[in-house]
Tab-separated table of C-alpha atoms and ligand atoms in Angstrom:
chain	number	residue	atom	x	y	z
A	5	UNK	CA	5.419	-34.758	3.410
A	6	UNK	CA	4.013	-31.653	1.724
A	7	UNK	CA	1.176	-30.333	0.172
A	8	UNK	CA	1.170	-29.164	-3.502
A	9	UNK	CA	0.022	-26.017	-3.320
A	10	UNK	CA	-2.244	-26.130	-7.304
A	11	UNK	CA	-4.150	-29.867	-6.718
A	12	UNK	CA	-3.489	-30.551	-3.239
A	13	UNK	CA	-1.590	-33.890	-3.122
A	14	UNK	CA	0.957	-34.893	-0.984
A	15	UNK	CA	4.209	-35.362	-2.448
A	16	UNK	CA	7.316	-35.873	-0.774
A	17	UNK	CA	10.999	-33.648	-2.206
A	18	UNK	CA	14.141	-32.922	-1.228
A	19	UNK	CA	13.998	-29.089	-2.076
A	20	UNK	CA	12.459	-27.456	0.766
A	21	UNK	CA	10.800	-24.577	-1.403
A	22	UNK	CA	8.998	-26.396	-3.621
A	23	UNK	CA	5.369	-25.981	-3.597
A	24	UNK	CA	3.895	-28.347	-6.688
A	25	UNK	CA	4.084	-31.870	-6.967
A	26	UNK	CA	4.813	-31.672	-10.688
A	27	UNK	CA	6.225	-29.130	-13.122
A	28	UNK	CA	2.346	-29.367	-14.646
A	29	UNK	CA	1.120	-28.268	-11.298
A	30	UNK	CA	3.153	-25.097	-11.692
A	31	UNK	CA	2.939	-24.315	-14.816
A	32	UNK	CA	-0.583	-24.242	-14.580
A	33	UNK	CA	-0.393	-22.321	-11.071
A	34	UNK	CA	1.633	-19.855	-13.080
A	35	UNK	CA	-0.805	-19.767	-15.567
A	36	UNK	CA	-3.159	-19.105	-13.002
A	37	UNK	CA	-1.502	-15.894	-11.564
A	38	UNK	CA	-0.613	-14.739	-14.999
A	39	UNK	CA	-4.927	-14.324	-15.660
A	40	UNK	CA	-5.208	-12.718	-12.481
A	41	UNK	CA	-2.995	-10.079	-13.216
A	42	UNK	CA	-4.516	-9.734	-16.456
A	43	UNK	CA	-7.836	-9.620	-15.028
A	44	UNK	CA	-6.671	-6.739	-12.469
A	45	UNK	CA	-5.203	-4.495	-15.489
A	46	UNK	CA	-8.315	-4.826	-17.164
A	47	UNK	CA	-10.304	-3.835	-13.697
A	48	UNK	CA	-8.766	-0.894	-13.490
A	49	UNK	CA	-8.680	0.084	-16.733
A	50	UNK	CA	-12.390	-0.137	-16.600
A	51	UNK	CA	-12.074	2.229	-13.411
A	52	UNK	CA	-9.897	4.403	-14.972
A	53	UNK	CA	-12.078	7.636	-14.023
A	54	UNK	CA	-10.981	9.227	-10.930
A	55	UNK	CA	-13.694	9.128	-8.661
A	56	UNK	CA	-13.723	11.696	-5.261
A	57	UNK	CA	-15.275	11.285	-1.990
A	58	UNK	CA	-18.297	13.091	-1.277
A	59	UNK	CA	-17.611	13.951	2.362
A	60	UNK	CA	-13.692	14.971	1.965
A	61	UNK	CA	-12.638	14.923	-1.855
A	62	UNK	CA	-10.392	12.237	-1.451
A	63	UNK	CA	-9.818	9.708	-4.449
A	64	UNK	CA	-12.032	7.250	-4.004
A	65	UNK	CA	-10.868	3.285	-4.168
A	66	UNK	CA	-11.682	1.356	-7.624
A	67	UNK	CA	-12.809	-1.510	-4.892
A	68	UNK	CA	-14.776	1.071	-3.358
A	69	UNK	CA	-18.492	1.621	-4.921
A	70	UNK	CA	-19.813	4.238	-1.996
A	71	UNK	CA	-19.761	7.711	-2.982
A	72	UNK	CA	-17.860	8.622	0.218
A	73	UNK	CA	-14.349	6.884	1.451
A	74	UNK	CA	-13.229	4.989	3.993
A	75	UNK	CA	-12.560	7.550	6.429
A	76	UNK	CA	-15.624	9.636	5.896
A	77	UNK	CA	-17.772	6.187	6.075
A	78	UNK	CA	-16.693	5.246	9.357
A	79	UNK	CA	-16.618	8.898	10.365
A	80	UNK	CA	-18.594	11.359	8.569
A	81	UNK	CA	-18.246	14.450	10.256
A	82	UNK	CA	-17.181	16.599	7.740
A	83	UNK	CA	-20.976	15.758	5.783
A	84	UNK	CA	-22.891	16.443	9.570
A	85	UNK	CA	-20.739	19.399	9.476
A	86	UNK	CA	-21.727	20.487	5.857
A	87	UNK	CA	-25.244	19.889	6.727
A	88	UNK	CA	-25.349	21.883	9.750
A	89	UNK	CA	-23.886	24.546	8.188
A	90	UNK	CA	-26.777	24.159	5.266
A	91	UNK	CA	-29.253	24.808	7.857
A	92	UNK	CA	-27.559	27.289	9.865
A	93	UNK	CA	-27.595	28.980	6.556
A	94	UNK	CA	-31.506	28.221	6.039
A	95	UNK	CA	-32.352	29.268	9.889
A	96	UNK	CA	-30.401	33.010	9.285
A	97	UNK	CA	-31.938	33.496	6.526
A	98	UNK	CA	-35.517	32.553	7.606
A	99	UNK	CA	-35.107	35.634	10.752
A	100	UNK	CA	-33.853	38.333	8.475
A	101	UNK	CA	-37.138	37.243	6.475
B	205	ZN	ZN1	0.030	-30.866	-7.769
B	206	ZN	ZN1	-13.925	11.186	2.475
């Protein structure tokens, strides 16, 4: 006994890959996966403009809406190290003052 894979029935077959019950099952599973794609191409179309990390200058994700990636996220030392060098910067220049 199987399971189609588009509406869920059981179904019984003698060809051990089959997914669908019926040939309308997968046709409409193809269907399906054919939107999908069409709805990813359009995605990143949309996203077409590079975006780059903040932190590191990576290319940013089109999944990813931050304004830093991944890496920099989970691990931002390059921005602490930016902004310690920002006020290192601000402290010289305030004893030379
Ligand atoms: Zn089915
Ligand atoms: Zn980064």
């Amino acid at each position: 006994m199987k399971h189609c894979q588009w509406c869920d029935a059981q179904f019984t077959t003698k060809i051990s890959y089959q997914i669908y019950c019926s040939s309308e099952c997968r046709e409409a599973a193809t269907r399906e996966k054919i939107a999908e794609r069409y709805a990813i191409a359009r995605r990143n179309r949309r996203h077409g403009k590079v975006r780059k990390c903040k932190g590191c200058g990576a290319g940013l994700s089109v999944y990813n809406d931050e304004q830093l990636c991944m890496k920099c996220t989970v691990n931002p030392n390059e921005v602490t190290k930016a902004l310690k060098d920002i006020k290192g910067f601000m402290n010289g220049k305030s004893i030379t003052d």
